[in-house]
């Protein structure tokens, strides 16, 4: 029996586990990071160096419920940025934050308290909200840390901290002093289920099914020329609405002066409608075209005059005893309706603005629960009903029946329509209404606040948007459109849990005391006792000494009970956190949130900072999409095959979820499914196995044994060149937030360049040469250099695995205890060798042709016939080449057998087939198989046990 030469081989040896067991072992690593204070040391190191600060400001999630997949996406992207910036030499601290005020939390607390809330004071309710928010801050912090997110978890910011609440009030005071805050009666989004006003950012949109009505308003004031054409028939202005409940508040009908209108005769009646809407109106009202006639064509200005002027004509209300004035408006289009728009200034933004211009009253007969509070008798199908106390959405059908029974409805009572985009409360999930209420507003134009010389907030904000780097670029157009079209900012809320609007009202003249001086005084108290002080103390205890009413000199006041919009709270975080708490100034390098924040935090922060500091609070604003299921719907508990984050963490580990975040293009919506995670896990295994193989071949290597670059083999130099290219591409991708480029670049490099080429070609050298021989040390030097660079380049993404590799890698004297205390790889200039790379591009093309030829000859061992081969090492290859390729192959003749992984490789000059880089002939090698290296290098008939190379190595080992 021949000798067993296995013990003489340098087989890979490492205790780096093949199986990651991520869900278990990640938590041990997290504990080690915490125990050794790796994040703290990372930051302290850069502070000691005086590194340039990089500020990523965390947008605060709500402290309400466990984290979801969108949180994982968001926080992981931020973690990529923070870790990369620190590795790249910046001082990049991550201070996480939480939004702790507002309806989402108060709503949950209300549910928990139930009937007990009735017996509690406002301060007691607020305390319950504070405790609830604090609980979820702690829970979410643990969940984020489980995702291996580095940060100052021991000192996060919360919008309910006393210092933060004081800042909110001080920033409100600055707006008061700017003269652009006012109190007024205006229609706002009203969430009747929560009994509060909502900002645009607190509104979600979805389909809504509702009644729609074509209503006839009697019109007896036609100009003479048109009246003649109508004859003795009854004339009606025809309007259309999907909110019949707003008809009791109707005060006007809007027409566009520039549109073409008609008098359309139908039986004994004549309808005023836009020519461009006629066909749809007739169809939806089930009227045949043959049953109508056109009596007159005219422009809208015949009835309403020019924009901003009007003619004073009016129709009668559809059933109430008042007029409905006809007014000109350019927002009237041919997209829907009749071209004659029902206008209720108490129930719509455009209606309100038009009414304000023409001096109309604001009627809103609906209370905070969306119920009529006036007597409103209607003739329903089952008799007379009074709508007082009836919810408006219930009243719709009765009003439609009433109109039909009075002969004022042109379509059928009960006709319904689906509105594709209707506003819903973001937390109650109930359809909201527009309702005129008295609220506090920040004016986008100063004239609205009665201060024509004041700050033009809209204009200034639009100017600042131009200076920001928006990633992706379409974000700029999106937020510009939103700022251009947004109404004044409604900052008051009719709830308990939030920062107070620190305004008082004079008991003698009802004048509002709204000044920076009052706000600053109250803020000083809040810093000591929290915002509860406003609700707990008397007005006299809260007033600065000597303050009186500027209007009448009165000294007795009543406090405002409304709280501030939570978007104002989070919108001043740059001041509360960056400027005041941390002392970093009021300008962040990066805001990074979901694309819904163009109308949320991005916009509120922009307006709050521009309003008081004159500039945007961020240099770059990056947005990501939403997490969706395979059908493109929001990934939630209703999704098919839904798995909560904790189950995914248990099954796959945080590393796979992090890799999923890196693998997708976050700029659009991101699909998440079990199948996708399985593919990511498969890619991870390839990366991990490559790391493990490299570590295995470095088992005996000491970093001090590394050989000089000049002593490396050309293929070693080639892999260093490729590593340099990959590291540079990865760094460029980090700089441009192109994380999916990093994942795909890494996977391609490790599976193709390293595993399929370099490690395959060098396997013989690593296994069979002397352990400390120069050939093997050269390969180990390259292995170590590649690995040392890659783990640092990938650490921001593969945080667990890169740290694990780092702990198994032998280090030089300057290497720190953690990969996160190292520097991003700055590859030596000598690694970049374009001339060598060009040669290897040709050599690898030849290798592909040779591998194809080998594959054609390869068969399973038991089926092998003469002239065929099993493994490639059974082959003797002859390569035919010409020109530059021939010269190149001759230069590399001594290593071609290793490159092709064959026993013998010859090069001859000759003509090359057109579709190939070279000609290839494959025949079985004539020698005998060496039992140690498996190459057919033993001369036929020789009595040697092993080939000459292996014999020499074994002798030296002995």
Short mmCIF file of C-alpha atoms in Angstrom, two decimals, residues 259-262 273-281 333-339:
data_model
loop_
_atom_site.label_atom_id
_atom_site.label_comp_id
_atom_site.label_asym_id
_atom_site.label_seq_id
_atom_site.Cartn_x
_atom_site.Cartn_y
_atom_site.Cartn_z
CA UNK A 259 -64.43 77.72 -20.57
CA UNK A 260 -67.24 77.27 -23.06
CA UNK A 261 -70.66 76.70 -21.50
CA UNK A 262 -74.07 75.81 -22.89
CA UNK A 273 -73.12 73.26 -17.86
CA UNK A 274 -69.72 73.23 -19.53
CA UNK A 275 -69.74 72.05 -23.14
CA UNK A 276 -66.77 69.76 -22.45
CA UNK A 277 -68.64 67.91 -19.68
CA UNK A 278 -72.00 67.55 -21.43
CA UNK A 279 -71.58 64.00 -22.73
CA UNK A 280 -70.51 62.61 -19.35
CA UNK A 281 -73.26 64.45 -17.49
CA UNK A 333 -61.58 72.43 -15.13
CA UNK A 334 -63.14 69.86 -17.43
CA UNK A 335 -61.65 66.92 -15.53
CA UNK A 336 -64.86 66.12 -13.64
CA UNK A 337 -68.28 67.47 -12.71
CA UNK A 338 -70.27 69.94 -14.76
CA UNK A 339 -67.91 72.91 -15.02
#
